Short mmCIF file of C-alpha atoms and ligand atoms in Angstrom, two decimals:
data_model
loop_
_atom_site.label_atom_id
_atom_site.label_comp_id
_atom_site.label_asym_id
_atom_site.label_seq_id
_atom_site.Cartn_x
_atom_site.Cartn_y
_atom_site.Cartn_z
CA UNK A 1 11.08 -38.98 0.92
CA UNK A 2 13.11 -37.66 -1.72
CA UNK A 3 11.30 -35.09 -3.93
CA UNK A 4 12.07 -32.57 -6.98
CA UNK A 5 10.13 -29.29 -7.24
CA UNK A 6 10.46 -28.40 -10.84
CA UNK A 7 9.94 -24.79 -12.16
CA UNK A 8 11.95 -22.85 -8.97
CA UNK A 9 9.75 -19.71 -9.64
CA UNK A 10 7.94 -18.08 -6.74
CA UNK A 11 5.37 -21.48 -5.60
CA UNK A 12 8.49 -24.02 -6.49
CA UNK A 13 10.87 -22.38 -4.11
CA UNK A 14 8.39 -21.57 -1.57
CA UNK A 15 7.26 -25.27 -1.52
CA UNK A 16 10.40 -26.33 -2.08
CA UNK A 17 11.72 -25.05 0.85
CA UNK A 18 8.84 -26.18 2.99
CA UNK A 19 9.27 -29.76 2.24
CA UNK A 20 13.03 -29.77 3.04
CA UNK A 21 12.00 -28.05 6.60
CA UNK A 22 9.98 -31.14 7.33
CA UNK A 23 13.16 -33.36 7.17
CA UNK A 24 12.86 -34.31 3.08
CA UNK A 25 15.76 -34.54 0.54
CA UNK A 26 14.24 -31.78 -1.80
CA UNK A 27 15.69 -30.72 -5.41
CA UNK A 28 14.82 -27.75 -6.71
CA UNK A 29 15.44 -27.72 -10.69
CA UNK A 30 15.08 -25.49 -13.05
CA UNK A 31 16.57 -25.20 -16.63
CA UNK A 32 17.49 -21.38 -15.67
CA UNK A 33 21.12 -21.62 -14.73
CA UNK A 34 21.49 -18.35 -13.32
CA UNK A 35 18.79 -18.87 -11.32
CA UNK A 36 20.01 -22.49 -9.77
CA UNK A 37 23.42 -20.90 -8.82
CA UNK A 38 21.63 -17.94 -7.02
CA UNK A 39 19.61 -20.19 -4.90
CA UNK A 40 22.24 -22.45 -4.36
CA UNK A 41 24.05 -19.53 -2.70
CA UNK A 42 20.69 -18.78 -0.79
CA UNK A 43 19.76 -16.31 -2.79
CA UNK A 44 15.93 -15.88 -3.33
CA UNK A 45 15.68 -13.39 -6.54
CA UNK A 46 12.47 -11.73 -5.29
CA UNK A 47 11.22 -10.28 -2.24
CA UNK A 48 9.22 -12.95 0.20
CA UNK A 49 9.35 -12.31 3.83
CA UNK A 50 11.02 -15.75 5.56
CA UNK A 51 12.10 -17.39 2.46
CA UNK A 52 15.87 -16.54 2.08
CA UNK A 53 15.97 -17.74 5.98
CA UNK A 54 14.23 -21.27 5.50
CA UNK A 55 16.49 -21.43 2.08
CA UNK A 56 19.67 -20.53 4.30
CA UNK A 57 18.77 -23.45 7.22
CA UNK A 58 17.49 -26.07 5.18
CA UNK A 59 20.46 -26.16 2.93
CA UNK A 60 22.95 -25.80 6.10
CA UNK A 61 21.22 -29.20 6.95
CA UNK A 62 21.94 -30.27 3.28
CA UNK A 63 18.17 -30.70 2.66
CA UNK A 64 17.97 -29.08 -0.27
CA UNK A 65 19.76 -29.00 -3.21
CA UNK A 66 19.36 -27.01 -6.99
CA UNK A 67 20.19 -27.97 -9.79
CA UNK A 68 19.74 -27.79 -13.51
CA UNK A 69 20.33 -31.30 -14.45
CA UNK A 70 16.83 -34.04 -15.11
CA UNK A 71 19.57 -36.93 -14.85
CA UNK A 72 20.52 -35.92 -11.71
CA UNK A 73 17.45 -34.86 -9.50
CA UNK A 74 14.57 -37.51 -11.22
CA UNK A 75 15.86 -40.51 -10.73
CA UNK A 76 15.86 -41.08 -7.02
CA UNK A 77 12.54 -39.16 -6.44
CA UNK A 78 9.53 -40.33 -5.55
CA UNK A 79 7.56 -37.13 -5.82
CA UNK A 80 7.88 -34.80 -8.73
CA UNK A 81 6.18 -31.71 -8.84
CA UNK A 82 5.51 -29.71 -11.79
CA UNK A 83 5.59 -25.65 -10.73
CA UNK A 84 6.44 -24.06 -13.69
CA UNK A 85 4.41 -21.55 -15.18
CA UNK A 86 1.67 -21.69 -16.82
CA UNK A 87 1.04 -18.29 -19.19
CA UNK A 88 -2.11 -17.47 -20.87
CA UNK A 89 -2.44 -18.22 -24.36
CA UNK A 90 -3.31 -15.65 -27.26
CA UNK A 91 -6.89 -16.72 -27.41
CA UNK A 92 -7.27 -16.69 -23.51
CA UNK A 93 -6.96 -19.90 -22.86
CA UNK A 94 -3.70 -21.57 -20.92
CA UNK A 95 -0.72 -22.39 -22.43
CA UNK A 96 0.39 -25.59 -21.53
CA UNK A 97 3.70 -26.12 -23.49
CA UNK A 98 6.40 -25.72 -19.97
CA UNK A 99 4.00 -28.42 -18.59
CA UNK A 100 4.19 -31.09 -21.36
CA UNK A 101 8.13 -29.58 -22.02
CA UNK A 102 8.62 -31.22 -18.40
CA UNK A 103 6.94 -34.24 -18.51
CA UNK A 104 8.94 -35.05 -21.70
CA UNK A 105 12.56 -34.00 -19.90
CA UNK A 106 11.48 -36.31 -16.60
CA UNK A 107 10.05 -39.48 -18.89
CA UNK A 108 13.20 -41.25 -19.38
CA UNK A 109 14.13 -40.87 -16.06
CA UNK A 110 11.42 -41.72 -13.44
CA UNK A 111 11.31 -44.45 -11.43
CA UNK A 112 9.05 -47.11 -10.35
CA UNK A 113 6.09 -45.76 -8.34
CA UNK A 114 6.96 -42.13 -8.60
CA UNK A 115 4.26 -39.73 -8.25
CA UNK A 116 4.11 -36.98 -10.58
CA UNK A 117 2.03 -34.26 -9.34
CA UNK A 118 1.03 -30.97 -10.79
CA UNK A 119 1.07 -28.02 -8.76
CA UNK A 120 0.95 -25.42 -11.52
CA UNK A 121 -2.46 -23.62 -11.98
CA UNK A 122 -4.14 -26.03 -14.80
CA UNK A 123 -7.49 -26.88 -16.60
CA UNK A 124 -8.84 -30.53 -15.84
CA UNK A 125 -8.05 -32.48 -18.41
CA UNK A 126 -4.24 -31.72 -18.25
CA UNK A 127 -3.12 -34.92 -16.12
CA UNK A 128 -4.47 -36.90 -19.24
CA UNK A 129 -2.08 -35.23 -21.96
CA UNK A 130 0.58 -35.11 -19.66
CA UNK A 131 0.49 -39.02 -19.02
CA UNK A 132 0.46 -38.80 -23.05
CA UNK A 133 3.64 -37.28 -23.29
CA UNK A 134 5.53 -39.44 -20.69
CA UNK A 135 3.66 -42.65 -21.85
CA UNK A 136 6.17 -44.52 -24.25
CA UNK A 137 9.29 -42.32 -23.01
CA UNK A 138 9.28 -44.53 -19.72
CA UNK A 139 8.99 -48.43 -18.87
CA UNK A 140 8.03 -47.82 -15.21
CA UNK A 141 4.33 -47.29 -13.43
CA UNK A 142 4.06 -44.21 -12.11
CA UNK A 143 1.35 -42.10 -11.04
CA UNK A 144 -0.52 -38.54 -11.95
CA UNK A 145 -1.69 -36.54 -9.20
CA UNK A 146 -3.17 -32.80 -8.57
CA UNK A 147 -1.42 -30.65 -6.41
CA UNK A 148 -3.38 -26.88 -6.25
CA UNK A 149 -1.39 -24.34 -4.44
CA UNK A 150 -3.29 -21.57 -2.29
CA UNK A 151 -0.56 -19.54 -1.04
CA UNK A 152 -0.27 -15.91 -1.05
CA UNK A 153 2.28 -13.74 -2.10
CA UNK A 154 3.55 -11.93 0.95
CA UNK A 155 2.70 -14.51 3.35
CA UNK A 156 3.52 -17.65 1.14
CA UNK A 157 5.81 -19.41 3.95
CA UNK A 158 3.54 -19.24 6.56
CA UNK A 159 0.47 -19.87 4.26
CA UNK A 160 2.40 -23.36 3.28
CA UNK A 161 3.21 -23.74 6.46
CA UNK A 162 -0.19 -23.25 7.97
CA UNK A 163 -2.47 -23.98 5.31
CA UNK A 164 -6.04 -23.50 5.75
CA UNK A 165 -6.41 -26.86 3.78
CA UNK A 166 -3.95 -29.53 1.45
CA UNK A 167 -5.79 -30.74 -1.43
CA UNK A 168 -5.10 -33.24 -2.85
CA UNK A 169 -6.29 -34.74 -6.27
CA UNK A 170 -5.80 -38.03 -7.30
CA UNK A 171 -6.69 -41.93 -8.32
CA UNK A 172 -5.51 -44.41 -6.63
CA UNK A 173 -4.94 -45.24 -2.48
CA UNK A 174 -1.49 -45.07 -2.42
CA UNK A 175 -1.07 -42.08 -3.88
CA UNK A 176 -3.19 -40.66 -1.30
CA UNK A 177 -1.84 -42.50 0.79
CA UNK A 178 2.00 -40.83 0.24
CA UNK A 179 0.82 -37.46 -0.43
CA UNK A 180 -1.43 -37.50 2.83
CA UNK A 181 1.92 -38.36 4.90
CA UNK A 182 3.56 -35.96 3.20
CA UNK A 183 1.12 -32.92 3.72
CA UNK A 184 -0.32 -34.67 7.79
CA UNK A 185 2.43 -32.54 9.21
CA UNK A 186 1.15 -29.43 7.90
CA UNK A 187 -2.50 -29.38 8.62
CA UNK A 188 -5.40 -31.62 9.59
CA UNK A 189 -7.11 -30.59 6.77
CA UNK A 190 -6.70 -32.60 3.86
CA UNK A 191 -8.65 -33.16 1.13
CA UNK A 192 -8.34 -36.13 -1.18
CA UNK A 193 -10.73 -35.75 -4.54
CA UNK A 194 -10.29 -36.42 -8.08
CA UNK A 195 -7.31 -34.36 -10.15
CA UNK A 196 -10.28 -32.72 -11.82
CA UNK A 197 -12.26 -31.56 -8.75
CA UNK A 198 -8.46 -30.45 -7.26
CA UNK A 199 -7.85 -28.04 -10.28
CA UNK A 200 -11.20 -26.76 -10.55
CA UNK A 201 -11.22 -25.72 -6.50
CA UNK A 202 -8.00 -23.85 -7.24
CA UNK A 203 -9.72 -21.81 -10.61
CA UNK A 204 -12.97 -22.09 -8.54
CA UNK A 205 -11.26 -20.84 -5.01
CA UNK A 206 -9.54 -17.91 -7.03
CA UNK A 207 -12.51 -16.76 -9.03
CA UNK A 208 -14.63 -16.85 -5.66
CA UNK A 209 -12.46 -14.07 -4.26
CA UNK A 210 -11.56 -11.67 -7.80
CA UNK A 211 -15.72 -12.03 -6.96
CA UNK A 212 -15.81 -11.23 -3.82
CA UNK A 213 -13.38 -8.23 -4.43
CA UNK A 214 -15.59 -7.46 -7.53
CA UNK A 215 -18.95 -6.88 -5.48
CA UNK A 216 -17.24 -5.20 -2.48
CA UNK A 217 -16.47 -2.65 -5.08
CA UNK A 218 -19.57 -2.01 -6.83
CA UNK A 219 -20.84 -1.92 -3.21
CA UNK A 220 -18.70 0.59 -2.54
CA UNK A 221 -19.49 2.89 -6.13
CA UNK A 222 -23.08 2.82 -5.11
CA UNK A 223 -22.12 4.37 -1.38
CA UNK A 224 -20.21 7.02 -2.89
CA UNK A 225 -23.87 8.33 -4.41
CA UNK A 226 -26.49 7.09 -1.91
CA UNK A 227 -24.64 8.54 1.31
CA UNK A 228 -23.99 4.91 3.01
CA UNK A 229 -20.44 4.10 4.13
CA UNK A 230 -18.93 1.08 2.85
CA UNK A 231 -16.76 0.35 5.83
CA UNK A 232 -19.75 0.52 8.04
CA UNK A 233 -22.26 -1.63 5.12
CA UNK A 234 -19.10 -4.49 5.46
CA UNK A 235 -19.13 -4.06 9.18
CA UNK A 236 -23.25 -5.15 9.39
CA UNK A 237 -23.15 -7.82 6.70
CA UNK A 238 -19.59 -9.40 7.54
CA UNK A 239 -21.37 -10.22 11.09
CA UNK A 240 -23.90 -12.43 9.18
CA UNK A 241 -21.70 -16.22 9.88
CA UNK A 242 -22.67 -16.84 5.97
CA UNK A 243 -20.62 -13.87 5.07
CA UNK A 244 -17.83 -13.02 7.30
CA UNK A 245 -16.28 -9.76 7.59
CA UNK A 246 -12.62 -10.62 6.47
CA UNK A 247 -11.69 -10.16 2.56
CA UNK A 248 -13.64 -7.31 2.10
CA UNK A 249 -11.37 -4.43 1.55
CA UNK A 250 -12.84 -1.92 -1.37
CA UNK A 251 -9.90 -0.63 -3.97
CA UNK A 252 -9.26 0.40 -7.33
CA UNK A 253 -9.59 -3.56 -7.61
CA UNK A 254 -7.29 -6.95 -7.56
CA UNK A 255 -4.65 -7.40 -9.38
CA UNK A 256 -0.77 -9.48 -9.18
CA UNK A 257 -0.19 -12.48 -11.49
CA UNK A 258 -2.95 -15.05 -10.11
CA UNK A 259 -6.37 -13.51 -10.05
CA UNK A 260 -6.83 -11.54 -13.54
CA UNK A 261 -5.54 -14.90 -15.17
CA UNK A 262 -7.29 -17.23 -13.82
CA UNK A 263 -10.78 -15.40 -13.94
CA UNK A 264 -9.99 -15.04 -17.85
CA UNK A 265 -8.75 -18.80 -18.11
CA UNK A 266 -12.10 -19.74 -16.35
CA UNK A 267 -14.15 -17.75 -18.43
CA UNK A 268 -12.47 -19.12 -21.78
CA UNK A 269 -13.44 -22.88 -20.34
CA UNK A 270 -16.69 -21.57 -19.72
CA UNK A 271 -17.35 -20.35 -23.44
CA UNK A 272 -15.35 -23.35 -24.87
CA UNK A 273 -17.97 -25.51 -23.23
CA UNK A 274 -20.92 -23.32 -24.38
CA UNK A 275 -21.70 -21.53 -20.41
CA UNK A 276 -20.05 -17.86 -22.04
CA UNK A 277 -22.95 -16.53 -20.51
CA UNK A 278 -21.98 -16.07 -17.35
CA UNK A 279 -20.23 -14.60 -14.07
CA UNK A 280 -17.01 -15.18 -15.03
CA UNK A 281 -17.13 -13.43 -18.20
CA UNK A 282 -18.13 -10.20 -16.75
CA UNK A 283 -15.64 -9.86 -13.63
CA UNK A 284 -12.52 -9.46 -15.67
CA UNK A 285 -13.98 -6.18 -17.66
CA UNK A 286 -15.46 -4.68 -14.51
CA UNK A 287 -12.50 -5.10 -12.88
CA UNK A 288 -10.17 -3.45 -15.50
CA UNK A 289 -12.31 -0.59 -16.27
CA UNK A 290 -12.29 0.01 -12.80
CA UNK A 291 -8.78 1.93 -12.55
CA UNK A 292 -9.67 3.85 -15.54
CA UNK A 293 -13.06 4.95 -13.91
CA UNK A 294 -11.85 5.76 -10.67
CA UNK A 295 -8.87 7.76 -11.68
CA UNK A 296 -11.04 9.79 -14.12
CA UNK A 297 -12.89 10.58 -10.73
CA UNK A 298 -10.04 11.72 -8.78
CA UNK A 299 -8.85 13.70 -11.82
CA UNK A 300 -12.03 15.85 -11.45
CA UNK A 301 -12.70 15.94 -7.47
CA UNK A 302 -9.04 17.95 -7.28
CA UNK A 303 -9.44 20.04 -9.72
CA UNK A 304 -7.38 18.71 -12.85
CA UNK A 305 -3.80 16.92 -11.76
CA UNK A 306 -2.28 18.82 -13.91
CA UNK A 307 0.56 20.84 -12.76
CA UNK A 308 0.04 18.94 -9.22
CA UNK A 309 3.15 16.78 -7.50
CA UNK A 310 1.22 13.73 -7.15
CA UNK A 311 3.03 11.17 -4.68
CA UNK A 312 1.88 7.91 -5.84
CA UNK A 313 2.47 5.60 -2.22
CA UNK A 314 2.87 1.84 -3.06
CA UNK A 315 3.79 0.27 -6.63
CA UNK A 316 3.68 -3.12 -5.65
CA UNK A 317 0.50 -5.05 -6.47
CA UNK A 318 0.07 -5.22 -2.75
CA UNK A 319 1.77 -5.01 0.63
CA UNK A 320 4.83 -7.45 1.43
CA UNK A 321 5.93 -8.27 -1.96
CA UNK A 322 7.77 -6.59 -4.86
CA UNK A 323 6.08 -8.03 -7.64
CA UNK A 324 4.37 -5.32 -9.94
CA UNK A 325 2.59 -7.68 -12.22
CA UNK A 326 -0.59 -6.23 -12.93
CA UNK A 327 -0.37 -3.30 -10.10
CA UNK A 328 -2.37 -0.70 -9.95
CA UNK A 329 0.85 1.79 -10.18
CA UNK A 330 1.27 0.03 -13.59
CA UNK A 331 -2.23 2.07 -14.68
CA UNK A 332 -1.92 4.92 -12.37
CA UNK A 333 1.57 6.76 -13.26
CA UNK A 334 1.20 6.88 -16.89
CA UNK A 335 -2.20 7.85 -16.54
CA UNK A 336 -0.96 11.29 -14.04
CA UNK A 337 1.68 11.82 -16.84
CA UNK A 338 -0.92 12.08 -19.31
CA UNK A 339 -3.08 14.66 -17.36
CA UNK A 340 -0.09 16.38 -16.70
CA UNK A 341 1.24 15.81 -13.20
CA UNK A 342 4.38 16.00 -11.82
CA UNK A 343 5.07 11.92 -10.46
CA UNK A 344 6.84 10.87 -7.65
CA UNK A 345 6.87 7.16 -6.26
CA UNK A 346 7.59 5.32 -3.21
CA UNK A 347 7.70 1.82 -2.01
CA UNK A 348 9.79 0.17 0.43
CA UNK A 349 10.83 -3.08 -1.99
CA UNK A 350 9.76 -2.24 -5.45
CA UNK A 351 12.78 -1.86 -8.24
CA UNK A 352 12.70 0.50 -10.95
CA UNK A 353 10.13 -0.20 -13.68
CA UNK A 354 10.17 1.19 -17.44
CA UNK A 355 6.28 0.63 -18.07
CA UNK A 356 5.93 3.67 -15.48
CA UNK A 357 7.05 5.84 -17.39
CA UNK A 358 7.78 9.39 -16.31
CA UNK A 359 8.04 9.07 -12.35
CA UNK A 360 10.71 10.10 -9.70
CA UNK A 361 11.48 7.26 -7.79
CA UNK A 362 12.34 7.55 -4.15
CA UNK A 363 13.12 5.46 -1.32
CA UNK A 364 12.69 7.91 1.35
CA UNK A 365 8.88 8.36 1.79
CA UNK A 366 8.96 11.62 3.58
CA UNK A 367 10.68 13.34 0.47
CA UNK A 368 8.06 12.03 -1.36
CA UNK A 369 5.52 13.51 0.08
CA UNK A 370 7.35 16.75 0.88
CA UNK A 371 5.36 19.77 -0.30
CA UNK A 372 2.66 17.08 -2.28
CA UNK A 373 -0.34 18.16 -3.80
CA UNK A 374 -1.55 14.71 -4.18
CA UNK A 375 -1.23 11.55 -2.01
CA UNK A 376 -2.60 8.56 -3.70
CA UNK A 377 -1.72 5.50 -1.44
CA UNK A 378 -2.38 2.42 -3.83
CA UNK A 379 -1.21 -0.39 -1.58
CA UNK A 380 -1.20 -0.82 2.35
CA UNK A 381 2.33 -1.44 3.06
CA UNK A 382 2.71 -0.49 7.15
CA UNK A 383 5.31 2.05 6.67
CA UNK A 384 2.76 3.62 4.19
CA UNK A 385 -0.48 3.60 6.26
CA UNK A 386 1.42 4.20 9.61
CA UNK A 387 3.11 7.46 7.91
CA UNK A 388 2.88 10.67 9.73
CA UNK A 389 1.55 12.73 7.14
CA UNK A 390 0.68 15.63 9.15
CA UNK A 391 4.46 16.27 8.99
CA UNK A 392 4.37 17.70 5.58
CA UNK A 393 0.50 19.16 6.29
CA UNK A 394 1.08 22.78 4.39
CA UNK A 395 -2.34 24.54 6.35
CA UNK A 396 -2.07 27.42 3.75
CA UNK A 397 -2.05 24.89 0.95
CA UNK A 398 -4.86 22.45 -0.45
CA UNK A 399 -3.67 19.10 -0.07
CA UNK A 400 -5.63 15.84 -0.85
CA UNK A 401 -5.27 12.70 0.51
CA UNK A 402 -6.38 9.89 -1.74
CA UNK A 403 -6.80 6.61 0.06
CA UNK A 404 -7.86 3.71 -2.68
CA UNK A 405 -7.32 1.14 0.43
CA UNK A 406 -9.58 2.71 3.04
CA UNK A 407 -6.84 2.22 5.64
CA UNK A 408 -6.75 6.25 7.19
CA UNK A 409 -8.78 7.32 9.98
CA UNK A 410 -10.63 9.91 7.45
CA UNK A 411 -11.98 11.67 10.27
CA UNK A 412 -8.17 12.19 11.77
CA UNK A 413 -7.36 13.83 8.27
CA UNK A 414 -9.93 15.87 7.88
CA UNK A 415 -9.78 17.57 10.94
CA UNK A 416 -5.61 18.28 10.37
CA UNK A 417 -6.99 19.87 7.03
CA UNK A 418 -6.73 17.58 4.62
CA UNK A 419 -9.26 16.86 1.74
CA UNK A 420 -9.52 13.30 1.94
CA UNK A 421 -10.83 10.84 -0.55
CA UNK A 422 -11.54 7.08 0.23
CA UNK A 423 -13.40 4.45 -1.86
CA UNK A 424 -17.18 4.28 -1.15
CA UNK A 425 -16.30 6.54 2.19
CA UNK A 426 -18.67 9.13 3.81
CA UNK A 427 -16.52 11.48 5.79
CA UNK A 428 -19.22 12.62 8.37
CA UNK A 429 -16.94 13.04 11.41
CA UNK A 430 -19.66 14.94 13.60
CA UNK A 431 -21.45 12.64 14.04
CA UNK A 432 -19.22 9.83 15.26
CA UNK A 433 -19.84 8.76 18.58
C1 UGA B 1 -4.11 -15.16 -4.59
C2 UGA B 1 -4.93 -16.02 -3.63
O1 UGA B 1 -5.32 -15.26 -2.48
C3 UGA B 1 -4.15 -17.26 -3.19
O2 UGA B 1 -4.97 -18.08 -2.38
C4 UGA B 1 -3.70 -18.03 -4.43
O3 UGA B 1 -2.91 -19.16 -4.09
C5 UGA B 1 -2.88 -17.12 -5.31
O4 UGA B 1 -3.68 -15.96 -5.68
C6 UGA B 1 -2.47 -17.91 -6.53
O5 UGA B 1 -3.36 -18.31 -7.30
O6 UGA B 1 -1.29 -18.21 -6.68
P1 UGA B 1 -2.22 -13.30 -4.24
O7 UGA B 1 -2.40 -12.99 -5.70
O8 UGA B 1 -0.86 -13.45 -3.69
O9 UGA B 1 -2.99 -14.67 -3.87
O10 UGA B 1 -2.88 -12.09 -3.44
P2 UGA B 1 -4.14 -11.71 -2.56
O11 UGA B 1 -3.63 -11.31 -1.24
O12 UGA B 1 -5.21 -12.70 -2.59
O13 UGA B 1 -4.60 -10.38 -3.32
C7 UGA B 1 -4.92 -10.38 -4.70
C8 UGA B 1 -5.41 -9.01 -5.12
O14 UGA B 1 -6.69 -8.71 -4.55
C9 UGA B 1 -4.51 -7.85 -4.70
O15 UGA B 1 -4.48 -6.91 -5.74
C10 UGA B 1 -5.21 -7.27 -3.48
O16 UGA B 1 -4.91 -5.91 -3.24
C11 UGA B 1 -6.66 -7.45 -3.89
N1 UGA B 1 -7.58 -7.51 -2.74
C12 UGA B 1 -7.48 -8.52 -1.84
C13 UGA B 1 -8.57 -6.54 -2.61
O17 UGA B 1 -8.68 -5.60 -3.44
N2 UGA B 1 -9.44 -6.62 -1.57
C14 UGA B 1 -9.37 -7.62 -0.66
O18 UGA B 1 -10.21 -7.64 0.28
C15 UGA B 1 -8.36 -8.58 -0.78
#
């Protein structure tokens, strides 16, 4: 099959790449020109473990190609798919203008049969104005199809690779048909619906888990004041089959580019069609006042930052990546500047970033932590979590250990001397058994 991934962000070169490792002629194109001749060099310009490695092999093999040019990728494809982004618009809605941009570029250019499929993140009802902007541009049938994406960042090769499930949305049998072959290598699970059922499992999928996250954490504020433990609360209910014991980890709450915009998007359907009053309205605030609640906390329970070296351990939005977009460190540093601590920062990938603020960046994570006041770990990255911060234990000094993932053996810290603060933790290490 010949196919064109269009939009080579993070999803289009991930998928991109995928496809060409099952044997496919695969374009990637993208208007960025900068961007075309660094992955035509196998160059991936962000941090994804296994990515610049599949790039490197399936372009030895001459499987895939970038490229800039509509004239020159569209016309021998039979699969397009759109995975450019899709940014919120101003009155929380989605802004749909790189979609429709595309389907105007590929019109003149398609051929017979092709399916165009839509991969980007997008309200039902987009396949419809989509056809309206190729319709009259081309001569040739073609096809719309829904193409949800459920990778995560981090993992996102071996989540495409491995999928827990393909699914697929659209309207007639041979496009099922193709995009069935297509995806049968990958997994046994595929799941042919309508387009509209397809993008509403992605927003609904998403919004499931920013829930799921949500109500861990509340769980875990109300521990903090009726003496439970919310490690041990997700250890009795996750045994419950209905419930399940993974995805449960307590924090200062989710963030990256995916779930706070799609939980807003979904909630701005939801009032546009008259259901405002609901779930989906209220998980978005909770979850942003969240940071601002929790650091207001940890402000008091040492005594004032101010004046303190606070070592702030992860500015990613999570482990594996280096992508800051809506990361907790984002909220955190300029919020220690303003009560008056001394920043510094670690994290093994993450680049320089202005909205920080006042913070001294370093890359070695035992000078970060050297003669600290304050460790806040925000994000589980191994090196972080497997750290040996007894090393740099000052037993004449107070020294507090804030853990917003819950990852620490409290008990281990406590007993070296440290003053150790989880989310929704009881440290009772006497009675342990
Ligand atoms: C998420 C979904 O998990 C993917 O299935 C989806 O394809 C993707 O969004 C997308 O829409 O593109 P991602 O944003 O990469 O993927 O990250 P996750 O690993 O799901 O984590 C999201 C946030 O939730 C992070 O801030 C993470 O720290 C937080 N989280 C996750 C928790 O606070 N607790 C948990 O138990 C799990």
């Amino acid at each position: 099959m010949t196919i064109t991934v269009i939009g080579t962000g993070f999803v289009g070169v991930v998928t991109a790449a995928v496809y060409a490792s099952l044997g496919h002629q695969v374009w990637g194109l993208d208007i960025d020109e900068k961007k075309v001749a660094s992955l035509s060099a196998s160059r991936v310009p962000f941090y994804e473990p296994n990515l610049e490695e599949m790039l490197t092999e399936t372009q030895k093999k001459g499987n895939l190609k970038f490229s800039s040019d509509y004239s020159q990728a569209i016309p021998d494809s039979d699969l397009i798919v759109i995975a450019v982004g899709t940014p919120s618009a101003l009155d929380g809605g989605v802004d749909l203008k790189y979609v429709m941009a595309v389907g105007e570029s590929i019109a003149p250019y398609l051929k017979a049969d092709t399916i165009v499929a839509v991969k980007s993140t997008v309200p039902p009802g987009t396949l419809t104005a989509l056809a309206a902007v190729i319709e009259g541009k081309t001569s040739v049938d073609y096809e719309t199809a829904s193409l949800p994406e459920f990778l995560r960042e981090g993992s996102a090769v071996n989540d495409t690779l491995h999928p827990d499930r393909v699914v697929i949305g659209a309207r007639s049998k041979p496009a099922f048909d193709k995009l069935n072959a297509l995806h049968a290598p990958l997994t046994e699970n595929i799941i042919n619906i309508s387009p509209e059922s397809a993008q509403m499992a992605k927003y609904s999928a998403n919004a499931y888990l920013a829930t799921r996250i949500t109500f861990i954490n509340q769980i875990a504020d109300l521990c903090e004041k009726n003496g439970a433990d919310v490690e041990e609360v997700v250890k009795a209910m996750g045994s419950d089959s209905r419930i399940g014991s993974h995805y449960w980890y307590p924090g200062l709450g989710y963030g990256g580019s995916c779930f706070p915009k799609d939980v807003q998007e979904l909630a701005y359907f939801s009032r546009k069609v008259g259901e405002g009053d609901n779930l989906f309205n209220k998980i978005h605030e909770l979850n942003q006042k969240r940071l601002g609640k929790l650091l207001a906390a940890y402000d008091q329970k040492v005594g004032g930052m101010k004046g303190k070296k606070v070592a702030v351990l992860g500015l990613a939005f999570k482990p594996h990546t280096d992508d800051t977009r809506e990361a907790p460190s984002l909220y955190v540093v300029p919020k220690l500047n303003e009560l008056g601590a001394r920043v510094v920062g670690y994290d093994p990938k993450v680049l320089w970033q202005d909205s920080w603020g006042k913070l001294h960046q370093l890359e070695d994570l035992a000078a970060a932590v050297e003669d600290v006041d304050v460790i806040m770990i925000l994000v589980e990255w191994p090196d972080i979590i497997s750290f040996d911060f007894n090393l740099v234990r000052q037993p004449q000094k107070i020294q507090w250990l804030i853990d917003t993932r819950n990852r620490l053996d409290a008990c281990q810290f406590v007993q070296q001397g440290w003053q150790y603060i989880g989310v929704g933790r009881q440290v009772n290490c006497d009675q342990k058994k």
